PDB file of C-alpha atoms in Angstrom:
ATOM      1  CA  MET A  29      57.180  39.199 -64.391  1.00 95.00           C
ATOM      2  CA  THR A  30      54.597  36.845 -65.896  1.00 96.00           C
ATOM      3  CA  VAL A  31      50.951  37.831 -66.462  1.00 97.00           C
ATOM      4  CA  LYS A  32      48.103  35.656 -67.752  1.00 97.00           C
ATOM      5  CA  GLU A  33      44.360  36.019 -67.891  1.00 96.00           C
ATOM      6  CA  ALA A  34      42.281  33.209 -66.388  1.00 95.00           C
ATOM      7  CA  VAL A  35      38.583  32.437 -66.238  1.00 92.00           C
ATOM      8  CA  VAL A  36      37.194  30.972 -63.020  1.00 92.00           C
ATOM      9  CA  ASN A  37      35.153  27.892 -63.957  1.00 89.00           C
ATOM     10  CA  ASN A  38      34.335  26.673 -60.457  1.00 86.00           C
ATOM     11  CA  GLN A  39      30.564  26.561 -59.926  1.00 87.00           C
ATOM     12  CA  VAL A  40      30.643  28.697 -56.763  1.00 87.00           C
ATOM     13  CA  GLY A  41      33.608  30.861 -57.715  1.00 89.00           C
ATOM     14  CA  LEU A  42      36.458  31.396 -55.266  1.00 90.00           C
ATOM     15  CA  TYR A  43      34.739  31.036 -51.918  1.00 90.00           C
ATOM     16  CA  ALA A  44      35.704  29.044 -48.819  1.00 88.00           C
ATOM     17  CA  ARG A  45      36.967  25.610 -49.892  1.00 91.00           C
ATOM     18  CA  PRO A  46      37.851  26.419 -53.549  1.00 93.00           C
ATOM     19  CA  ALA A  47      39.724  29.545 -52.400  1.00 93.00           C
ATOM     20  CA  THR A  48      41.630  27.439 -49.873  1.00 94.00           C
ATOM     21  CA  PHE A  49      42.652  24.944 -52.592  1.00 93.00           C
ATOM     22  CA  PHE A  50      43.797  27.835 -54.789  1.00 95.00           C
ATOM     23  CA  ILE A  51      45.851  29.410 -51.987  1.00 96.00           C
ATOM     24  CA  GLN A  52      47.442  26.088 -51.045  1.00 96.00           C
ATOM     25  CA  LYS A  53      48.599  25.697 -54.653  1.00 96.00           C
ATOM     26  CA  ALA A  54      49.848  29.299 -54.794  1.00 97.00           C
ATOM     27  CA  ASN A  55      51.873  28.732 -51.623  1.00 97.00           C
ATOM     28  CA  GLU A  56      53.766  25.865 -53.281  1.00 97.00           C
ATOM     29  CA  PHE A  57      55.708  28.486 -55.253  1.00 98.00           C
ATOM     30  CA  LYS A  58      58.467  30.809 -54.040  1.00 98.00           C
ATOM     31  CA  CYS A  59      57.536  33.755 -56.250  1.00 98.00           C
ATOM     32  CA  SER A  60      55.161  36.570 -55.333  1.00 98.00           C
ATOM     33  CA  ILE A  61      51.716  36.055 -56.857  1.00 98.00           C
ATOM     34  CA  TRP A  62      48.918  38.585 -57.239  1.00 98.00           C
ATOM     35  CA  MET A  63      45.378  38.318 -58.499  1.00 97.00           C
ATOM     36  CA  GLU A  64      43.803  41.274 -60.281  1.00 97.00           C
ATOM     37  CA  LYS A  65      40.084  41.822 -60.890  1.00 96.00           C
ATOM     38  CA  ASP A  66      38.865  45.101 -62.331  1.00 93.00           C
ATOM     39  CA  GLU A  67      41.210  47.666 -60.747  1.00 91.00           C
ATOM     40  CA  ARG A  68      41.920  45.702 -57.536  1.00 96.00           C
ATOM     41  CA  ARG A  69      45.110  43.710 -56.989  1.00 97.00           C
ATOM     42  CA  ILE A  70      45.493  41.364 -54.031  1.00 98.00           C
ATOM     43  CA  ASN A  71      48.060  38.876 -52.755  1.00 98.00           C
ATOM     44  CA  ALA A  72      46.960  35.524 -54.208  1.00 97.00           C
ATOM     45  CA  LYS A  73      48.456  33.731 -51.197  1.00 98.00           C
ATOM     46  CA  SER A  74      46.060  35.498 -48.808  1.00 97.00           C
ATOM     47  CA  LEU A  75      42.668  33.930 -48.053  1.00 96.00           C
ATOM     48  CA  LEU A  76      41.189  37.237 -46.944  1.00 96.00           C
ATOM     49  CA  GLY A  77      42.481  38.930 -50.090  1.00 96.00           C
ATOM     50  CA  VAL A  78      41.087  36.261 -52.427  1.00 96.00           C
ATOM     51  CA  LEU A  79      37.712  36.250 -50.676  1.00 96.00           C
ATOM     52  CA  SER A  80      37.541  40.060 -50.761  1.00 95.00           C
ATOM     53  CA  LEU A  81      37.519  40.079 -54.580  1.00 95.00           C
ATOM     54  CA  GLY A  82      34.153  38.292 -54.717  1.00 93.00           C
ATOM     55  CA  VAL A  83      35.129  36.113 -57.670  1.00 93.00           C
ATOM     56  CA  VAL A  84      32.159  34.190 -59.110  1.00 93.00           C
ATOM     57  CA  GLN A  85      31.934  31.601 -61.892  1.00 91.00           C
ATOM     58  CA  GLY A  86      32.885  33.023 -65.277  1.00 92.00           C
ATOM     59  CA  THR A  87      34.904  35.922 -63.841  1.00 93.00           C
ATOM     60  CA  LYS A  88      38.041  36.874 -65.773  1.00 95.00           C
ATOM     61  CA  ILE A  89      41.044  37.665 -63.605  1.00 96.00           C
ATOM     62  CA  ASN A  90      44.710  38.358 -64.216  1.00 97.00           C
ATOM     63  CA  LEU A  91      47.331  36.313 -62.426  1.00 97.00           C
ATOM     64  CA  ILE A  92      50.646  38.096 -61.991  1.00 98.00           C
ATOM     65  CA  ALA A  93      53.792  36.462 -60.647  1.00 98.00           C
ATOM     66  CA  ASP A  94      57.300  37.707 -60.073  1.00 98.00           C
ATOM     67  CA  GLY A  95      60.190  35.531 -58.966  1.00 96.00           C
ATOM     68  CA  VAL A  96      62.234  32.451 -59.742  1.00 97.00           C
ATOM     69  CA  ASP A  97      59.328  30.133 -60.573  1.00 97.00           C
ATOM     70  CA  GLU A  98      56.858  32.726 -61.904  1.00 97.00           C
ATOM     71  CA  ALA A  99      56.023  31.068 -65.245  1.00 97.00           C
ATOM     72  CA  GLU A 100      55.394  27.677 -63.666  1.00 98.00           C
ATOM     73  CA  ALA A 101      53.263  29.269 -60.937  1.00 98.00           C
ATOM     74  CA  VAL A 102      51.033  31.218 -63.319  1.00 98.00           C
ATOM     75  CA  ASP A 103      50.596  28.262 -65.696  1.00 97.00           C
ATOM     76  CA  SER A 104      49.711  25.948 -62.817  1.00 96.00           C
ATOM     77  CA  LEU A 105      47.187  28.360 -61.286  1.00 96.00           C
ATOM     78  CA  VAL A 106      45.536  29.153 -64.640  1.00 95.00           C
ATOM     79  CA  GLU A 107      45.107  25.415 -65.222  1.00 93.00           C
ATOM     80  CA  LEU A 108      43.700  24.946 -61.716  1.00 92.00           C
ATOM     81  CA  LEU A 109      41.108  27.677 -62.270  1.00 92.00           C
ATOM     82  CA  ALA A 110      40.193  26.320 -65.705  1.00 89.00           C
ATOM     83  CA  ASN A 111      39.576  22.842 -64.269  1.00 85.00           C
ATOM     84  CA  GLY A 112      37.097  24.166 -61.739  1.00 74.00           C
ATOM     85  CA  LEU A 113      38.831  23.471 -58.398  1.00 74.00           C
ATOM     86  CA  ASP A 114      36.438  20.565 -57.769  1.00 64.00           C
ATOM     87  CA  ARG A 115      37.884  17.892 -55.521  1.00 54.00           C
TER      88      ARG A 115
END
């Protein structure tokens, strides 16, 4: 299991389009991935789950992955969040 803290730098947080980009990236990996904010943990490959956390700019979250490509998945998603998800 790999766990890393990330800060969401996207101007609008993880809503609609940025959340979709995040989920598309998460789905490129075989491992299970969760996102944790405060005491809530959701499936990071679920749009409804990601949206339900209400993540805004500057929010610190934990990314947790478990599986064959867990380290690569967490590193990639932390980098994606740090770069702001702007396309």
